[in-house]
Amino acid sequence: MLTAIAVATTLLFSVIGAGALFSRASALEAAQAHAEQVVRIQTIRTRLVQADADAANAFLVGGLEPATRRAAYVDGIAAASSAIARASGRSRDDAEVLAEVNESLSRYTGLVEAARANNRQGLAVGATYLQQASALLRAEVLPKLTALVNDNRARVQEKYDDSAETGTIFGGLLTVVLIALVVGQVWLAARTRRFINVGLAAATAIVMLLGTIAGAVMLWSQTKANRVHTRAYAATVELAQARIDGFDAKSAEALTLVARGSGEAYEDEFVRVAADAKVQLAAAQRIAPGARPAFDAFLGYLDVHSAIRLADNGGDFAKAVTLATSDSGANAAFAVFDKTSREELDVQSGRIVADLRAARAPLRFAGALVLLGGMLAAFAARRGVAARLQEYQ
């Protein structure tokens, strides 16, 4: 019976302990996949509001829009469509909603083209088409993408929780196995008058060594993964949302001018999303100091926007449009924000992948070590008890 108990517990430690380590590695891999999906969907959102901002900005010029603005709009829509395809291929859970987003995007681009065609002919109805396109984007497309982001963020947290649970399982299993082996040695010493059983002692030492190594690896891995969650991942989420709010503000700025005196709702929207962007950027720079240039650039853009509103409210509509559309005005200031925020976002999202990959790298090696070492401990325990049986016989 002692042989059976010793062998069974050490084999359970071998199999379940290795499984816990492999499970933690898989959980972190899944967390990385969901975090990357968050970035992809945030990219779709950013590209769409960026394209909307470019379309509205180009509309202000009237007639034949600037080639650079038109190219930026086309590139934004193409990039969003490509990102939708990639995101659909990476997650079956998101594919259905992304298909609906793609359908709505087709309707949006149709309305933008109608606005563009009427604007080139100087027809006032073009503004209505543009406003309808922007409303469609915000009523149908962006809420669905926001829901997908929230779903994937919840999945990231779920996988982190699963990863933490494996540590508890492993610790409990290690305690049970060590108690069983120690109690077995005490009982055997009392029955046989042999104070040390080499086989059981060796099995205990092997299990303790494996537990120490595996525990240290799991602790290091979880610590590194938690650091990713609170730093690179958190900074990525904040920066991505700040970029969305920033481009949303840029679109609202142009739509306010397009409305010609009746754009209070768009200006209210600008105030709201600009304030949100400042909050997100402030949070991002607290986590990642590299986000400071993006924060400063956005403040610089807000200064130009104040000048636009001053001109428009003062009756100088032409000056306001020039400031909003010229490459030396709001567009130039916003381009700095776009560049600095995008670069820092790329840095932080890259760290998510690299650091989570590093966090799970030693787990599978430790799992294989526990699997083989646990089998060796089972063999040693069996040999130890068998030696006492031979003495008795």
Tab-separated table of C-alpha atoms in Angstrom:
chain	number	residue	atom	x	y	z
A	1	MET	CA	0.000	0.000	0.000
A	2	LEU	CA	2.837	2.391	0.811
A	3	THR	CA	4.411	1.645	-2.556
A	4	ALA	CA	1.118	2.335	-4.312
A	5	ILE	CA	0.582	5.599	-2.426
A	6	ALA	CA	4.155	6.833	-2.978
A	7	VAL	CA	4.145	5.962	-6.665
A	8	ALA	CA	0.626	7.336	-7.255
A	9	THR	CA	1.314	10.684	-5.559
A	10	THR	CA	4.634	11.241	-7.314
A	11	LEU	CA	3.132	10.300	-10.679
A	12	LEU	CA	0.212	12.660	-10.030
A	13	PHE	CA	2.720	15.366	-9.217
A	14	SER	CA	4.528	14.563	-12.454
A	15	VAL	CA	1.457	14.676	-14.672
A	16	ILE	CA	-0.693	17.323	-12.987
A	17	GLY	CA	2.282	19.544	-12.114
A	18	ALA	CA	3.516	19.458	-15.699
A	19	GLY	CA	-0.031	20.080	-16.872
A	20	ALA	CA	-0.270	23.163	-14.636
A	21	LEU	CA	2.909	24.586	-16.138
A	22	PHE	CA	1.801	23.836	-19.695
A	23	SER	CA	-1.623	25.295	-18.879
A	24	ARG	CA	-0.058	28.522	-17.612
A	25	ALA	CA	1.990	28.798	-20.804
A	26	SER	CA	-1.155	28.254	-22.890
A	27	ALA	CA	-3.097	30.825	-20.844
A	28	LEU	CA	-0.417	33.456	-21.398
A	29	GLU	CA	-0.305	32.596	-25.094
A	30	ALA	CA	-4.074	33.057	-25.303
A	31	ALA	CA	-3.822	36.327	-23.351
A	32	GLN	CA	-1.264	37.536	-25.887
A	33	ALA	CA	-3.535	36.552	-28.784
A	34	HIS	CA	-6.493	38.436	-27.293
A	35	ALA	CA	-4.298	41.451	-26.504
A	36	GLU	CA	-3.151	41.505	-30.129
A	37	GLN	CA	-6.798	41.317	-31.202
A	38	VAL	CA	-7.554	44.327	-29.003
A	39	VAL	CA	-4.818	46.222	-30.852
A	40	ARG	CA	-6.161	45.110	-34.242
A	41	ILE	CA	-9.708	46.224	-33.498
A	42	GLN	CA	-8.487	49.490	-32.015
A	43	THR	CA	-6.537	49.964	-35.243
A	44	ILE	CA	-9.740	49.495	-37.238
A	45	ARG	CA	-11.500	52.087	-35.103
A	46	THR	CA	-8.602	54.505	-35.448
A	47	ARG	CA	-8.382	54.092	-39.205
A	48	LEU	CA	-12.094	54.700	-39.627
A	49	VAL	CA	-12.273	57.872	-37.541
A	50	GLN	CA	-9.062	59.011	-39.234
A	51	ALA	CA	-10.643	58.492	-42.657
A	52	ASP	CA	-13.770	60.303	-41.493
A	53	ALA	CA	-11.662	63.228	-40.302
A	54	ASP	CA	-9.820	63.348	-43.635
A	55	ALA	CA	-13.092	63.235	-45.589
A	56	ALA	CA	-14.588	66.073	-43.553
A	57	ASN	CA	-11.402	68.122	-43.771
A	58	ALA	CA	-11.230	67.684	-47.548
A	59	PHE	CA	-14.911	68.610	-47.894
A	60	LEU	CA	-14.240	72.022	-46.359
A	61	VAL	CA	-12.004	73.034	-49.261
A	62	GLY	CA	-14.888	72.716	-51.710
A	63	GLY	CA	-14.732	71.648	-55.341
A	64	LEU	CA	-11.814	69.345	-56.079
A	65	GLU	CA	-10.413	68.329	-52.704
A	66	PRO	CA	-6.652	68.368	-52.008
A	67	ALA	CA	-4.949	65.264	-53.370
A	68	THR	CA	-3.191	64.600	-50.058
A	69	ARG	CA	-6.457	64.590	-48.086
A	70	ARG	CA	-8.130	62.356	-50.650
A	71	ALA	CA	-5.195	59.945	-50.599
A	72	ALA	CA	-5.230	59.887	-46.797
A	73	TYR	CA	-8.942	59.031	-46.816
A	74	VAL	CA	-8.515	56.243	-49.375
A	75	ASP	CA	-5.542	54.816	-47.489
A	76	GLY	CA	-7.467	54.913	-44.212
A	77	ILE	CA	-10.442	53.010	-45.625
A	78	ALA	CA	-8.156	50.468	-47.306
A	79	ALA	CA	-6.184	49.949	-44.101
A	80	ALA	CA	-9.402	49.523	-42.095
A	81	SER	CA	-10.757	46.957	-44.574
A	82	SER	CA	-7.505	45.024	-44.481
A	83	ALA	CA	-7.460	45.087	-40.676
A	84	ILE	CA	-11.061	43.818	-40.581
A	85	ALA	CA	-10.053	40.845	-42.730
A	86	ARG	CA	-7.049	40.067	-40.490
A	87	ALA	CA	-9.065	40.395	-37.293
A	88	SER	CA	-11.816	38.134	-38.676
A	89	GLY	CA	-9.254	35.482	-39.546
A	90	ARG	CA	-7.698	35.564	-36.061
A	91	SER	CA	-10.918	35.175	-34.047
A	92	ARG	CA	-14.013	33.238	-35.001
A	93	ASP	CA	-15.814	34.828	-32.036
A	94	ASP	CA	-15.433	38.255	-33.654
A	95	ALA	CA	-15.950	37.291	-37.285
A	96	GLU	CA	-19.741	37.741	-37.398
A	97	VAL	CA	-19.683	41.238	-35.896
A	98	LEU	CA	-16.773	42.257	-38.119
A	99	ALA	CA	-18.765	41.108	-41.164
A	100	GLU	CA	-21.552	43.473	-40.075
A	101	VAL	CA	-18.996	46.244	-39.636
A	102	ASN	CA	-17.692	45.619	-43.148
A	103	GLU	CA	-21.220	45.873	-44.559
A	104	SER	CA	-21.834	49.166	-42.742
A	105	LEU	CA	-18.474	50.419	-43.982
A	106	SER	CA	-19.618	49.904	-47.575
A	107	ARG	CA	-22.658	52.078	-46.917
A	108	TYR	CA	-20.475	54.689	-45.249
A	109	THR	CA	-18.112	54.963	-48.198
A	110	GLY	CA	-21.088	55.252	-50.533
A	111	LEU	CA	-22.413	58.239	-48.585
A	112	VAL	CA	-18.963	59.863	-48.574
A	113	GLU	CA	-18.697	59.479	-52.339
A	114	ALA	CA	-22.154	61.013	-52.742
A	115	ALA	CA	-21.063	63.934	-50.556
A	116	ARG	CA	-17.888	64.322	-52.572
A	117	ALA	CA	-19.699	64.275	-55.909
A	118	ASN	CA	-22.217	66.917	-54.815
A	119	ASN	CA	-19.530	69.054	-53.214
A	120	ARG	CA	-17.537	69.152	-56.456
A	121	GLN	CA	-20.638	70.545	-58.173
A	122	GLY	CA	-21.173	73.114	-55.421
A	123	LEU	CA	-24.461	71.513	-54.277
A	124	ALA	CA	-25.394	72.099	-50.628
A	125	VAL	CA	-26.843	68.594	-50.313
A	126	GLY	CA	-23.283	67.301	-50.196
A	127	ALA	CA	-22.999	68.460	-46.574
A	128	THR	CA	-26.067	66.403	-45.689
A	129	TYR	CA	-24.534	63.267	-47.195
A	130	LEU	CA	-21.321	63.873	-45.264
A	131	GLN	CA	-23.197	64.328	-41.992
A	132	GLN	CA	-25.192	61.152	-42.664
A	133	ALA	CA	-21.960	59.248	-43.304
A	134	SER	CA	-20.423	60.473	-40.068
A	135	ALA	CA	-23.611	59.648	-38.134
A	136	LEU	CA	-23.665	56.132	-39.628
A	137	LEU	CA	-20.073	55.558	-38.560
A	138	ARG	CA	-20.793	56.609	-34.980
A	139	ALA	CA	-24.180	54.948	-34.650
A	140	GLU	CA	-23.509	51.559	-36.241
A	141	VAL	CA	-19.806	50.908	-36.775
A	142	LEU	CA	-17.914	52.323	-33.811
A	143	PRO	CA	-20.250	50.925	-31.089
A	144	LYS	CA	-19.824	47.398	-32.485
A	145	LEU	CA	-16.058	47.778	-32.568
A	146	THR	CA	-16.109	49.143	-29.017
A	147	ALA	CA	-18.066	46.077	-27.887
A	148	LEU	CA	-15.489	43.802	-29.544
A	149	VAL	CA	-12.667	45.636	-27.801
A	150	ASN	CA	-14.418	45.186	-24.456
A	151	ASP	CA	-15.009	41.490	-25.166
A	152	ASN	CA	-11.366	40.883	-25.981
A	153	ARG	CA	-10.187	42.864	-22.975
A	154	ALA	CA	-12.401	40.630	-20.823
A	155	ARG	CA	-10.831	37.575	-22.469
A	156	VAL	CA	-7.356	38.890	-21.695
A	157	GLN	CA	-8.319	39.267	-18.030
A	158	GLU	CA	-9.898	35.804	-18.005
A	159	LYS	CA	-6.701	34.231	-19.304
A	160	TYR	CA	-4.658	36.115	-16.721
A	161	ASP	CA	-6.959	34.741	-14.026
A	162	ASP	CA	-6.557	31.219	-15.438
A	163	SER	CA	-2.798	31.661	-15.370
A	164	ALA	CA	-2.864	32.711	-11.705
A	165	GLU	CA	-5.051	29.715	-10.770
A	166	THR	CA	-2.454	27.247	-12.034
A	167	GLY	CA	-0.005	28.522	-9.418
A	168	THR	CA	-2.497	27.720	-6.654
A	169	ILE	CA	-3.096	24.249	-8.082
A	170	PHE	CA	0.618	23.534	-8.328
A	171	GLY	CA	1.317	24.769	-4.791
A	172	GLY	CA	-1.479	22.640	-3.324
A	173	LEU	CA	-0.366	19.557	-5.236
A	174	LEU	CA	3.258	19.986	-4.140
A	175	THR	CA	2.187	20.250	-0.491
A	176	VAL	CA	0.076	17.074	-0.662
A	177	VAL	CA	2.846	15.040	-2.315
A	178	LEU	CA	5.516	16.153	0.153
A	179	ILE	CA	3.258	15.369	3.118
A	180	ALA	CA	2.520	11.907	1.719
A	181	LEU	CA	6.206	11.144	1.205
A	182	VAL	CA	7.268	12.429	4.622
A	183	VAL	CA	4.470	10.571	6.440
A	184	GLY	CA	5.397	7.439	4.509
A	185	GLN	CA	9.022	7.719	5.605
A	186	VAL	CA	8.069	8.265	9.254
A	187	TRP	CA	5.726	5.299	9.212
A	188	LEU	CA	8.300	3.116	7.482
A	189	ALA	CA	11.033	4.125	9.937
A	190	ALA	CA	8.828	3.217	12.879
A	191	ARG	CA	7.916	-0.164	11.391
A	192	THR	CA	11.356	-1.209	10.168
A	193	ARG	CA	13.691	0.584	12.602
A	194	ARG	CA	15.471	2.179	9.654
A	195	PHE	CA	15.656	5.921	10.146
A	196	ILE	CA	16.319	6.787	6.490
A	197	ASN	CA	14.894	5.140	3.411
A	198	VAL	CA	17.188	6.138	0.575
A	199	GLY	CA	14.562	5.682	-2.131
A	200	LEU	CA	11.808	7.686	-0.418
A	201	ALA	CA	14.331	10.307	0.714
A	202	ALA	CA	15.558	10.633	-2.871
A	203	ALA	CA	11.970	10.906	-4.135
A	204	THR	CA	11.246	13.620	-1.574
A	205	ALA	CA	14.399	15.519	-2.517
A	206	ILE	CA	13.549	15.284	-6.219
A	207	VAL	CA	10.016	16.551	-5.638
A	208	MET	CA	11.273	19.402	-3.458
A	209	LEU	CA	13.875	20.381	-6.048
A	210	LEU	CA	11.355	20.242	-8.878
A	211	GLY	CA	8.830	22.190	-6.817
A	212	THR	CA	11.394	24.869	-6.051
A	213	ILE	CA	12.474	25.202	-9.673
A	214	ALA	CA	8.940	25.131	-11.067
A	215	GLY	CA	7.645	27.491	-8.379
A	216	ALA	CA	10.410	29.986	-9.085
A	217	VAL	CA	9.732	29.801	-12.824
A	218	MET	CA	5.990	30.278	-12.308
A	219	LEU	CA	6.532	33.201	-9.937
A	220	TRP	CA	8.941	34.893	-12.347
A	221	SER	CA	6.622	34.262	-15.287
A	222	GLN	CA	3.539	35.598	-13.513
A	223	THR	CA	5.422	38.651	-12.258
A	224	LYS	CA	6.607	39.452	-15.773
A	225	ALA	CA	3.144	38.843	-17.230
A	226	ASN	CA	1.551	41.087	-14.602
A	227	ARG	CA	4.071	43.813	-15.434
A	228	VAL	CA	3.053	43.561	-19.091
A	229	HIS	CA	-0.604	43.889	-18.092
A	230	THR	CA	-0.080	46.965	-15.933
A	231	ARG	CA	2.453	48.676	-18.192
A	232	ALA	CA	2.723	47.890	-21.911
A	233	TYR	CA	-0.819	46.551	-22.279
A	234	ALA	CA	-2.366	49.359	-20.220
A	235	ALA	CA	-0.366	51.992	-22.126
A	236	THR	CA	-1.426	50.456	-25.438
A	237	VAL	CA	-5.110	50.607	-24.508
A	238	GLU	CA	-4.810	54.227	-23.358
A	239	LEU	CA	-2.872	55.353	-26.432
A	240	ALA	CA	-5.200	53.581	-28.844
A	241	GLN	CA	-8.248	55.190	-27.262
A	242	ALA	CA	-6.520	58.587	-27.214
A	243	ARG	CA	-5.853	58.313	-30.952
A	244	ILE	CA	-9.487	57.418	-31.612
A	245	ASP	CA	-10.700	60.356	-29.545
A	246	GLY	CA	-8.144	62.620	-31.221
A	247	PHE	CA	-9.264	61.753	-34.739
A	248	ASP	CA	-12.880	61.972	-33.612
A	249	ALA	CA	-12.141	65.515	-32.425
A	250	LYS	CA	-10.518	66.371	-35.763
A	251	SER	CA	-13.618	65.157	-37.589
A	252	ALA	CA	-15.929	67.136	-35.284
A	253	GLU	CA	-13.822	70.239	-35.893
A	254	ALA	CA	-14.375	70.017	-39.641
A	255	LEU	CA	-18.066	69.109	-39.340
A	256	THR	CA	-18.610	72.148	-37.128
A	257	LEU	CA	-17.376	74.339	-39.978
A	258	VAL	CA	-19.281	72.356	-42.602
A	259	ALA	CA	-22.509	73.075	-40.704
A	260	ARG	CA	-21.887	76.849	-41.171
A	261	GLY	CA	-23.365	78.398	-38.025
A	262	SER	CA	-25.409	75.406	-36.859
A	263	GLY	CA	-22.616	73.133	-35.731
A	264	GLU	CA	-22.955	73.535	-31.959
A	265	ALA	CA	-23.581	69.812	-31.523
A	266	TYR	CA	-20.335	68.995	-33.341
A	267	GLU	CA	-18.379	71.501	-31.266
A	268	ASP	CA	-19.865	69.978	-28.101
A	269	GLU	CA	-18.719	66.606	-29.378
A	270	PHE	CA	-15.260	68.050	-29.995
A	271	VAL	CA	-15.049	69.322	-26.425
A	272	ARG	CA	-16.088	65.934	-25.051
A	273	VAL	CA	-13.757	63.729	-27.087
A	274	ALA	CA	-10.840	66.166	-26.798
A	275	ALA	CA	-11.187	66.079	-23.014
A	276	ASP	CA	-11.287	62.271	-23.121
A	277	ALA	CA	-8.168	62.220	-25.296
A	278	LYS	CA	-6.307	64.419	-22.798
A	279	VAL	CA	-7.277	62.079	-19.959
A	280	GLN	CA	-6.132	59.017	-21.931
A	281	LEU	CA	-2.841	60.633	-22.913
A	282	ALA	CA	-2.178	61.760	-19.350
A	283	ALA	CA	-2.765	58.196	-18.143
A	284	ALA	CA	-0.544	56.803	-20.904
A	285	GLN	CA	2.389	59.049	-20.048
A	286	ARG	CA	2.123	58.091	-16.363
A	287	ILE	CA	2.561	54.467	-17.428
A	288	ALA	CA	4.989	55.032	-20.299
A	289	PRO	CA	7.054	58.263	-20.257
A	290	GLY	CA	7.548	57.857	-24.007
A	291	ALA	CA	3.939	59.014	-24.482
A	292	ARG	CA	4.784	62.549	-23.323
A	293	PRO	CA	5.522	63.899	-26.850
A	294	ALA	CA	2.074	62.762	-28.002
A	295	PHE	CA	0.454	64.538	-25.057
A	296	ASP	CA	2.355	67.753	-25.797
A	297	ALA	CA	1.533	67.502	-29.515
A	298	PHE	CA	-2.174	67.155	-28.772
A	299	LEU	CA	-2.076	70.247	-26.568
A	300	GLY	CA	-0.428	72.077	-29.475
A	301	TYR	CA	-3.239	70.989	-31.773
A	302	LEU	CA	-5.834	72.217	-29.262
A	303	ASP	CA	-4.199	75.654	-29.371
A	304	VAL	CA	-4.721	75.794	-33.138
A	305	HIS	CA	-8.311	74.630	-32.708
A	306	SER	CA	-8.893	77.515	-30.291
A	307	ALA	CA	-7.692	79.881	-33.012
A	308	ILE	CA	-10.107	78.267	-35.482
A	309	ARG	CA	-13.027	78.734	-33.136
A	310	LEU	CA	-11.983	82.320	-32.430
A	311	ALA	CA	-11.958	83.119	-36.141
A	312	ASP	CA	-15.255	81.341	-36.843
A	313	ASN	CA	-17.047	82.845	-33.869
A	314	GLY	CA	-15.690	86.253	-34.890
A	315	GLY	CA	-17.288	85.966	-38.319
A	316	ASP	CA	-14.118	85.202	-40.290
A	317	PHE	CA	-15.221	81.868	-41.724
A	318	ALA	CA	-12.608	81.899	-44.494
A	319	LYS	CA	-9.774	82.246	-41.989
A	320	ALA	CA	-11.228	79.447	-39.870
A	321	VAL	CA	-11.386	77.131	-42.895
A	322	THR	CA	-7.833	78.043	-43.890
A	323	LEU	CA	-6.562	77.266	-40.394
A	324	ALA	CA	-8.472	73.974	-40.387
A	325	THR	CA	-7.370	72.775	-43.820
A	326	SER	CA	-3.940	74.245	-44.536
A	327	ASP	CA	-0.803	72.174	-44.102
A	328	SER	CA	0.590	74.874	-41.816
A	329	GLY	CA	-2.456	75.019	-39.524
A	330	ALA	CA	-4.467	72.378	-37.688
A	331	ASN	CA	-3.442	69.627	-40.100
A	332	ALA	CA	0.252	70.202	-39.392
A	333	ALA	CA	-0.272	70.289	-35.614
A	334	PHE	CA	-2.434	67.193	-35.699
A	335	ALA	CA	0.080	65.357	-37.900
A	336	VAL	CA	2.639	65.700	-35.106
A	337	PHE	CA	0.190	64.128	-32.659
A	338	ASP	CA	-0.597	61.367	-35.143
A	339	LYS	CA	3.084	60.559	-35.660
A	340	THR	CA	4.189	60.648	-32.012
A	341	SER	CA	1.196	58.710	-30.702
A	342	ARG	CA	1.467	56.076	-33.451
A	343	GLU	CA	5.172	55.540	-32.818
A	344	GLU	CA	4.679	55.103	-29.067
A	345	LEU	CA	1.695	52.824	-29.669
A	346	ASP	CA	3.852	50.627	-31.903
A	347	VAL	CA	6.532	50.482	-29.192
A	348	GLN	CA	4.102	49.483	-26.447
A	349	SER	CA	2.166	46.929	-28.537
A	350	GLY	CA	5.493	45.391	-29.583
A	351	ARG	CA	6.450	45.029	-25.938
A	352	ILE	CA	3.239	43.128	-25.228
A	353	VAL	CA	4.184	40.437	-27.728
A	354	ALA	CA	7.869	40.264	-26.816
A	355	ASP	CA	7.388	40.282	-23.037
A	356	LEU	CA	4.520	37.769	-22.951
A	357	ARG	CA	6.503	35.474	-25.217
A	358	ALA	CA	9.448	35.766	-22.827
A	359	ALA	CA	7.156	35.178	-19.822
A	360	ARG	CA	5.902	31.852	-21.126
A	361	ALA	CA	9.159	30.607	-22.704
A	362	PRO	CA	10.558	28.776	-19.606
A	363	LEU	CA	7.197	27.341	-18.536
A	364	ARG	CA	7.121	24.505	-21.043
A	365	PHE	CA	10.720	23.590	-20.276
A	366	ALA	CA	9.880	23.508	-16.564
A	367	GLY	CA	6.792	21.425	-17.348
A	368	ALA	CA	8.871	18.830	-19.199
A	369	LEU	CA	11.342	18.801	-16.304
A	370	VAL	CA	8.564	18.169	-13.768
A	371	LEU	CA	7.098	15.407	-15.949
A	372	LEU	CA	10.382	13.511	-16.265
A	373	GLY	CA	11.564	14.287	-12.741
A	374	GLY	CA	8.266	13.153	-11.232
A	375	MET	CA	8.603	9.797	-12.999
A	376	LEU	CA	12.129	9.468	-11.622
A	377	ALA	CA	10.815	10.217	-8.129
A	378	ALA	CA	8.141	7.529	-8.534
A	379	PHE	CA	10.809	5.002	-9.538
A	380	ALA	CA	12.993	5.964	-6.555
A	381	ALA	CA	10.064	5.677	-4.127
A	382	ARG	CA	9.171	2.243	-5.440
A	383	ARG	CA	12.763	1.043	-5.130
A	384	GLY	CA	13.008	2.391	-1.596
A	385	VAL	CA	9.946	0.531	-0.299
A	386	ALA	CA	10.901	-2.579	-2.275
A	387	ALA	CA	14.227	-2.713	-0.402
A	388	ARG	CA	12.403	-2.869	2.944
A	389	LEU	CA	10.102	-5.602	1.643
A	390	GLN	CA	13.107	-7.663	0.597
A	391	GLU	CA	14.591	-7.293	4.095
A	392	TYR	CA	11.337	-8.456	5.645
A	393	GLN	CA	11.106	-11.471	3.354
